[in-house]
CSV table of C-alpha atoms in Angstrom, one decimal:
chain,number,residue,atom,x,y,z
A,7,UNK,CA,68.8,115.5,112.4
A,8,UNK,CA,65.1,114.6,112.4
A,9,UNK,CA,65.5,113.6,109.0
A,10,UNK,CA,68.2,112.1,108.9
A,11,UNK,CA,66.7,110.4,111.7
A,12,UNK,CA,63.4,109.2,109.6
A,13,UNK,CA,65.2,108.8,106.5
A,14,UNK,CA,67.2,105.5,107.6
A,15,UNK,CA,64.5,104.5,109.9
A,16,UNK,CA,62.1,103.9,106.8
A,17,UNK,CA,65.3,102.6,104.7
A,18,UNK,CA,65.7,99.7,107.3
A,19,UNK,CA,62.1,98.8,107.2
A,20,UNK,CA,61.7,99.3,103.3
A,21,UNK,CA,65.4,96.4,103.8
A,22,UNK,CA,63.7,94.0,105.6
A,23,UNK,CA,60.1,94.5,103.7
A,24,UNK,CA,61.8,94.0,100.5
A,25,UNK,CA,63.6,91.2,101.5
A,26,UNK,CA,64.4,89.0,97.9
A,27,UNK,CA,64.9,92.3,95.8
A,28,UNK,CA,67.1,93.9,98.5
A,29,UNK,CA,69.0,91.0,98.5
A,30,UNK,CA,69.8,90.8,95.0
A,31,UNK,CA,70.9,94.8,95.2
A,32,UNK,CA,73.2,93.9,98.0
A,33,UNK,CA,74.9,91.0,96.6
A,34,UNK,CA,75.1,92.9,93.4
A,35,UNK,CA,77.1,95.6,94.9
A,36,UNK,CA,79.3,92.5,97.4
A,37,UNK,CA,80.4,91.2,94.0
A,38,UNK,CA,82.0,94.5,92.2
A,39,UNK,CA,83.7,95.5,95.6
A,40,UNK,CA,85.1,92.0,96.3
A,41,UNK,CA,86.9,92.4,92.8
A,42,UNK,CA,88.3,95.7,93.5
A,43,UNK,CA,89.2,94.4,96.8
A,44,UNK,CA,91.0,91.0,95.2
A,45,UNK,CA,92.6,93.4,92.9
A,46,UNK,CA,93.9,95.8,95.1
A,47,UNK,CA,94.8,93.4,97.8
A,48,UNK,CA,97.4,91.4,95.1
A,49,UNK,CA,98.9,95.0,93.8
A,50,UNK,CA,99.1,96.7,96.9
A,51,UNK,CA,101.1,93.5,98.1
A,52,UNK,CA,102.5,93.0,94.9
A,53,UNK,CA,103.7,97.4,95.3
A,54,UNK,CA,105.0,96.5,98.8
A,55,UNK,CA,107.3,93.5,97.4
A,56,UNK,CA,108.5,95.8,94.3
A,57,UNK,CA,109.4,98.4,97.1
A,58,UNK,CA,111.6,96.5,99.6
A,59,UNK,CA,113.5,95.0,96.3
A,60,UNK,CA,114.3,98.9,95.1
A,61,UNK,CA,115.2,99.5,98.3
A,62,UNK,CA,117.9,97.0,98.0
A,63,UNK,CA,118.3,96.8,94.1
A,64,UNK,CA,122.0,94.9,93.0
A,65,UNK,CA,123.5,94.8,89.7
A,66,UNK,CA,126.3,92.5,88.9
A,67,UNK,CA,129.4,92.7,86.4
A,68,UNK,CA,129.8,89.6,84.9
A,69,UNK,CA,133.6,89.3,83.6
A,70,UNK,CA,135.3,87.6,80.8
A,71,UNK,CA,137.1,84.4,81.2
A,72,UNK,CA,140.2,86.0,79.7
A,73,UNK,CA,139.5,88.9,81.8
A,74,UNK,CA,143.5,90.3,83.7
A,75,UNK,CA,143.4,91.4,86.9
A,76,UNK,CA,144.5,94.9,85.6
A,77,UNK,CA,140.8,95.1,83.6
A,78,UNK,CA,139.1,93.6,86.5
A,79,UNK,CA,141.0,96.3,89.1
A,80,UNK,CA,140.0,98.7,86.6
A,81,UNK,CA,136.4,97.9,86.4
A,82,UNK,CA,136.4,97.8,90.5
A,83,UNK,CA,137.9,101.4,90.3
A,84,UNK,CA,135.2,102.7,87.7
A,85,UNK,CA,132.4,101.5,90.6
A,86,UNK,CA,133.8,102.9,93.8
A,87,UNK,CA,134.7,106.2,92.1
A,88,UNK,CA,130.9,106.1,90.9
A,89,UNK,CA,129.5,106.6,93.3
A,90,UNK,CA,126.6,104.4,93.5
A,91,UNK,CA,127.7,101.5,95.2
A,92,UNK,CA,127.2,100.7,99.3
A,93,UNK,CA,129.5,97.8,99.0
A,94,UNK,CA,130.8,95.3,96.3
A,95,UNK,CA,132.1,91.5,96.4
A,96,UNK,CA,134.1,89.8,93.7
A,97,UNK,CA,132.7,86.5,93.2
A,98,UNK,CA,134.6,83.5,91.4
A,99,UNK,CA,134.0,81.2,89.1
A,100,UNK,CA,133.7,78.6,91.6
A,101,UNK,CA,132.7,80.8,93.9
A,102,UNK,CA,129.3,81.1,91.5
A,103,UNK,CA,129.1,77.4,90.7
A,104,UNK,CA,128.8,76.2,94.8
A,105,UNK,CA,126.3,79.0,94.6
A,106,UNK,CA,124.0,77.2,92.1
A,107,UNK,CA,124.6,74.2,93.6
A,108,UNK,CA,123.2,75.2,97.3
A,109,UNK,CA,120.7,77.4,96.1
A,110,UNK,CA,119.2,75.3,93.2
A,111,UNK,CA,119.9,71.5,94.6
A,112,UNK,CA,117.7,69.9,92.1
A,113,UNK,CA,119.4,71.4,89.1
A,114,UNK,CA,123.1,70.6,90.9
A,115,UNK,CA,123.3,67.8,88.5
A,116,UNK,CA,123.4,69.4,85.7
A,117,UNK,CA,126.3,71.2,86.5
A,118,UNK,CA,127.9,68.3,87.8
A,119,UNK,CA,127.8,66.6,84.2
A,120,UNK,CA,129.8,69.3,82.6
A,121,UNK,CA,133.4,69.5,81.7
A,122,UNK,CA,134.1,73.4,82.5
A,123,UNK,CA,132.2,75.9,85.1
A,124,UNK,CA,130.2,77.7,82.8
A,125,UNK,CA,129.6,80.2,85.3
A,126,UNK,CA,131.5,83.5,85.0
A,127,UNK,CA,133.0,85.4,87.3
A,128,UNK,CA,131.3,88.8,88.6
A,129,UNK,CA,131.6,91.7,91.0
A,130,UNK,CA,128.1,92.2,92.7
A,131,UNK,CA,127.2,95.9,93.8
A,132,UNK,CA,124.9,96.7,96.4
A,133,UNK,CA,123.4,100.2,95.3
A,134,UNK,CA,122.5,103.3,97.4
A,135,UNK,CA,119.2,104.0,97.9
A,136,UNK,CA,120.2,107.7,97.1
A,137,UNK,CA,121.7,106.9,94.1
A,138,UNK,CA,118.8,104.8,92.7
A,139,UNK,CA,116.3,107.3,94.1
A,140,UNK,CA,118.6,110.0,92.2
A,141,UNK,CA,118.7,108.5,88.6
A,142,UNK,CA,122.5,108.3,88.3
A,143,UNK,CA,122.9,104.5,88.2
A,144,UNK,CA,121.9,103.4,84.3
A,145,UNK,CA,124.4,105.7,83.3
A,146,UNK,CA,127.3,104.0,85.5
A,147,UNK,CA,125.7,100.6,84.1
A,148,UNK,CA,126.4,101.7,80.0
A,149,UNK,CA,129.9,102.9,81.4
A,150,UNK,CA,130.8,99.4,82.8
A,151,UNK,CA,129.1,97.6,80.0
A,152,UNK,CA,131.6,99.1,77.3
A,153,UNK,CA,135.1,98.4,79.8
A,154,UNK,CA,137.3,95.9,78.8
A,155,UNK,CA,136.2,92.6,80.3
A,156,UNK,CA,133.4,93.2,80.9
A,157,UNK,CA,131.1,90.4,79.2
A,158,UNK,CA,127.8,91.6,80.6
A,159,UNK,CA,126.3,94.1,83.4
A,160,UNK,CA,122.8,92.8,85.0
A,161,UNK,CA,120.9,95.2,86.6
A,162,UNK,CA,117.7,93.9,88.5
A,163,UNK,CA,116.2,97.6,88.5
A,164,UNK,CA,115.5,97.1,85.0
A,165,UNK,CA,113.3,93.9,85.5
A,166,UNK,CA,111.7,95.8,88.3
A,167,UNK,CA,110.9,98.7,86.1
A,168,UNK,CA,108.9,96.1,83.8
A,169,UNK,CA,107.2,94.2,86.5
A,170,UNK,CA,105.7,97.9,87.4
A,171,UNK,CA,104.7,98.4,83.9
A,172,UNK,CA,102.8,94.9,83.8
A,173,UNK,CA,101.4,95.6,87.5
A,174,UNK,CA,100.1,99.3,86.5
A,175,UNK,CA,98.5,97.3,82.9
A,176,UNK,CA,96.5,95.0,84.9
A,177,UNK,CA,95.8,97.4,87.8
A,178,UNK,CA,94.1,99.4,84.8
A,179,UNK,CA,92.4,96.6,83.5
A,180,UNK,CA,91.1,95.7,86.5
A,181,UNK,CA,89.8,98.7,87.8
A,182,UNK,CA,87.7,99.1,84.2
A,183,UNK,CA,86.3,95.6,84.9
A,184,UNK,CA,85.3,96.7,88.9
A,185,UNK,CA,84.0,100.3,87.6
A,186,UNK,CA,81.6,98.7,85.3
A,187,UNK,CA,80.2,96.3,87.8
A,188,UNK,CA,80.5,99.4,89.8
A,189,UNK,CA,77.8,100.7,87.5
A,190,UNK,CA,76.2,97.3,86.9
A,191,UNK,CA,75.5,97.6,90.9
A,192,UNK,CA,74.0,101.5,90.9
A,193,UNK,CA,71.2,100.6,88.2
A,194,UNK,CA,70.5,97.2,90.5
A,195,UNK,CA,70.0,99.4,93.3
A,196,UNK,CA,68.0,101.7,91.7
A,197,UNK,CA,66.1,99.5,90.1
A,198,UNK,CA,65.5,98.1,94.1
A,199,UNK,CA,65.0,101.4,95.2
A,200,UNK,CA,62.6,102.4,92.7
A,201,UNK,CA,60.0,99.5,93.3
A,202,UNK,CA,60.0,100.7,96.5
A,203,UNK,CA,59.3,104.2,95.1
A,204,UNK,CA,56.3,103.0,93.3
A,205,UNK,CA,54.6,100.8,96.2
A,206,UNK,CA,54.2,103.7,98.5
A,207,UNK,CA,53.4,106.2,95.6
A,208,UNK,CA,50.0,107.0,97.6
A,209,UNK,CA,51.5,107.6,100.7
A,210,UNK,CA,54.4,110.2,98.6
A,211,UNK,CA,51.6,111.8,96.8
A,212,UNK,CA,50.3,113.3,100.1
A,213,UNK,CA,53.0,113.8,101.4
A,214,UNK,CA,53.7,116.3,98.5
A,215,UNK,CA,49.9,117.8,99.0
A,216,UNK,CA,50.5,118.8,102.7
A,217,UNK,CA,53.8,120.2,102.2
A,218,UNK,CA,57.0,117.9,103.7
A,219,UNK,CA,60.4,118.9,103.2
A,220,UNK,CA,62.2,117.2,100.5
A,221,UNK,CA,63.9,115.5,102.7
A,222,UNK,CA,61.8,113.9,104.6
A,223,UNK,CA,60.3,112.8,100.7
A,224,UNK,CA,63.9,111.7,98.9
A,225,UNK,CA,65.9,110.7,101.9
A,226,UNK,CA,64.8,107.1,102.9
A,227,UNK,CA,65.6,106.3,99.2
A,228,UNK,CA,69.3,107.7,99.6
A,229,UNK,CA,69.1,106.1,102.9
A,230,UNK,CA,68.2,102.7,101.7
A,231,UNK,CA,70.9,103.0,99.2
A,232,UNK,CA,73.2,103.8,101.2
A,233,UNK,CA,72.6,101.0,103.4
A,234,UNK,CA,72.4,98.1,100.8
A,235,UNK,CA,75.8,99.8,99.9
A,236,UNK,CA,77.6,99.8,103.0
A,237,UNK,CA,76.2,95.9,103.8
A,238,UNK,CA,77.2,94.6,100.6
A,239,UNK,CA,81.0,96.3,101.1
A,240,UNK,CA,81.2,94.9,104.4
A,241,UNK,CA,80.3,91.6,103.0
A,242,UNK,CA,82.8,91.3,100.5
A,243,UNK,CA,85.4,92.4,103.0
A,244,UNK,CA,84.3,89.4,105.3
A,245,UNK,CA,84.7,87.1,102.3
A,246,UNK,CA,87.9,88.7,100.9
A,247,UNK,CA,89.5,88.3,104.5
A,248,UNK,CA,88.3,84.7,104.5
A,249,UNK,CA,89.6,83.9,101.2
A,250,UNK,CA,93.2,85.3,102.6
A,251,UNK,CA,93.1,83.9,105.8
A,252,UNK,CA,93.0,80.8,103.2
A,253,UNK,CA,95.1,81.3,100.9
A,254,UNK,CA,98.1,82.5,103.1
A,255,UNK,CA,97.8,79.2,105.6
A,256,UNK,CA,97.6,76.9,102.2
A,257,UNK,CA,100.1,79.0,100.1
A,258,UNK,CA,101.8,81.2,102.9
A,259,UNK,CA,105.2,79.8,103.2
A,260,UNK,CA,105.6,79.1,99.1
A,261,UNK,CA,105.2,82.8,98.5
A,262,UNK,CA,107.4,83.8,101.7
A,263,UNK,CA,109.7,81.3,99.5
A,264,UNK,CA,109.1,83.1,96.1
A,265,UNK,CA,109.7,86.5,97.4
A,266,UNK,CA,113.0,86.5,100.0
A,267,UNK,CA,111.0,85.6,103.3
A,268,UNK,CA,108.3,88.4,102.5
A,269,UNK,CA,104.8,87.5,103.9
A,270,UNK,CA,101.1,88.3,102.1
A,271,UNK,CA,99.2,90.6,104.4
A,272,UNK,CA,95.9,91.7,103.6
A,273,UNK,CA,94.6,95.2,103.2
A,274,UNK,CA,95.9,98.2,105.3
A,275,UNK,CA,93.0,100.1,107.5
A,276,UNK,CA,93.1,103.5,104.8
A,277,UNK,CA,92.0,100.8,101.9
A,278,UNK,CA,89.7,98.9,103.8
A,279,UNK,CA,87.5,101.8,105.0
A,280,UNK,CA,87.7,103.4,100.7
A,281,UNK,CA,86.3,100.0,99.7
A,282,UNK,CA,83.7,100.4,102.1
A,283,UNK,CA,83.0,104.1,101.6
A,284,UNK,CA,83.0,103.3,98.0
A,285,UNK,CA,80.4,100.3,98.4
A,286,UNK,CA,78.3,103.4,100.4
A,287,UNK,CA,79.0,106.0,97.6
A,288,UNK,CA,77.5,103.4,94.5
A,289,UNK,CA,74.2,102.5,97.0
A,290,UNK,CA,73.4,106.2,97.3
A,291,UNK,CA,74.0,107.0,93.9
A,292,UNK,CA,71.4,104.3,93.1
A,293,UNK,CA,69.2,105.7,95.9
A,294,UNK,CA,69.5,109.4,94.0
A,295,UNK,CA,68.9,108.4,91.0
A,296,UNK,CA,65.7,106.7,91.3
A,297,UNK,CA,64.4,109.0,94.4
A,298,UNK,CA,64.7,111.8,91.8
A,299,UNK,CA,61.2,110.0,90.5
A,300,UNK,CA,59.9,110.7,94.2
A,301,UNK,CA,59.7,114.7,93.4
């Protein structure tokens, strides 16, 4: 504990005593964890939207005009025997056209210039979360796309699969980007670190003659990188919150609007405290590395 004890002792004073070059260290290491934490704070939100729509996941039978009542009882039959379905509604052709009309009031025109609806009339599905969890729906969707009158089958799942895909490509993207500035931050602190190394190279030197641990040699190094680590972690957090706390009161209620009432919220406790251990874990490896010359 003594050493611990001296080690961040000397690390804060070596902080404030290299004031500029500390400071360039620390907001070196505030920049690559504020874009890991933008990135993760728009996926993991992003993950949580994706979620609550599988959780609910529709897909809708879109009939033939010339579709009988017989093909359409038949198609009905072919769901509820499925399986998969938590409840259905048959919806009309004009049932679908008052639809568009309240739910996209600018475009309502449009439809109003037209001679014939030239919306179709469907059966929606609500799926069980079993059976999505399970697998067995895409094969009741290639069934009902091959009945008679049947013109089309949407499932949403499959949109939802490729919104996944393009969230896990730029989740890897991103994470290259924020692991070499990651790296970019280590060599700045160790760079920090090491001119520090060199201006008490006397005061090391005897320390080495009359026999102190190596810990009392190497850890205010570690120390001080741990420090400039932790600091600039907690400072891109204080930004990243501010930066939300912006965003949601300027664009809040458009994204509630974009995604069925759901509301931004920023990072959960678990991921705030990895960005900050993380910040911690690049400083000290910075401090190792160039405390190894101390030795």
């Amino acid at each position: 504990m003594r050493a611990v004890a001296y080690a961040f002792r000397e690390a804060w004073s070596n902080l404030w005593r290299r004031g500029r070059a500390t400071g360039f260290a620390i907001a070196a290491i505030t920049l690559a964890t504020l874009v890991l934490g933008a990135l993760l704070l728009v996926t993991w939100n992003i993950d949580q939207w994706l979620a609550r729509w599988s959780a609910s996941s529709e897909l809708s039978v879109f009939l033939r005009d010339e579709a009988t009542s017989e093909q359409r009882g038949a198609i009905e039959s072919a769901i509820d025997q499925s399986g998969i379905a938590e409840g259905r509604e048959y919806v009309s052709k004009e049932q679908a056209l008052r639809r568009f009309r309240t739910q996209f009031t600018d475009l309502a025109p449009l439809a109003d210039g037209l001679d014939t609806n030239p919306f179709p009339a469907s059966i929606e599905v609500r799926i069980r979360p079993a059976a999505e969890q399970r697998g067995q729906v895409a094969g009741v969707v290639t069934r009902l796309a091959a009945m008679s009158g049947a013109a089309d089958v949407g499932y949403d799942r499959e949109w939802l699969a490729r919104a996944r895909s393009g969230l896990a490509s730029v989740r890897s993207a991103g994470l290259a980007v924020a692991f070499l500035m990651a790296l970019a931050a280590a060599a700045t602190v160790a760079a920090v670190v090491q001119l520090g190394l060199e201006s008490r190279g006397g005061e090391l030197e005897i320390m080495r003659l009359v026999g102190s641990p190596l810990a009392f040699i190497r850890g205010p190094f570690i120390a001080e990188g741990l420090l400039q680590g932790g600091i600039g972690a907690l400072l891109a957090l204080i930004l990243l919150g501010l930066g939300f706390a912006v965003g949601r009161s300027w664009w809040g209620p458009e994204i509630a609007g974009m995604f069925d009432g759901a509301e931004a919220r920023f990072l959960p406790m678990s991921l705030v405290l990895t960005l900050v251990a993380g910040g911690m874990a690049v400083g000290a490896t910075g401090g190792v590395v160039a405390s190894r010359r101390a030795v």
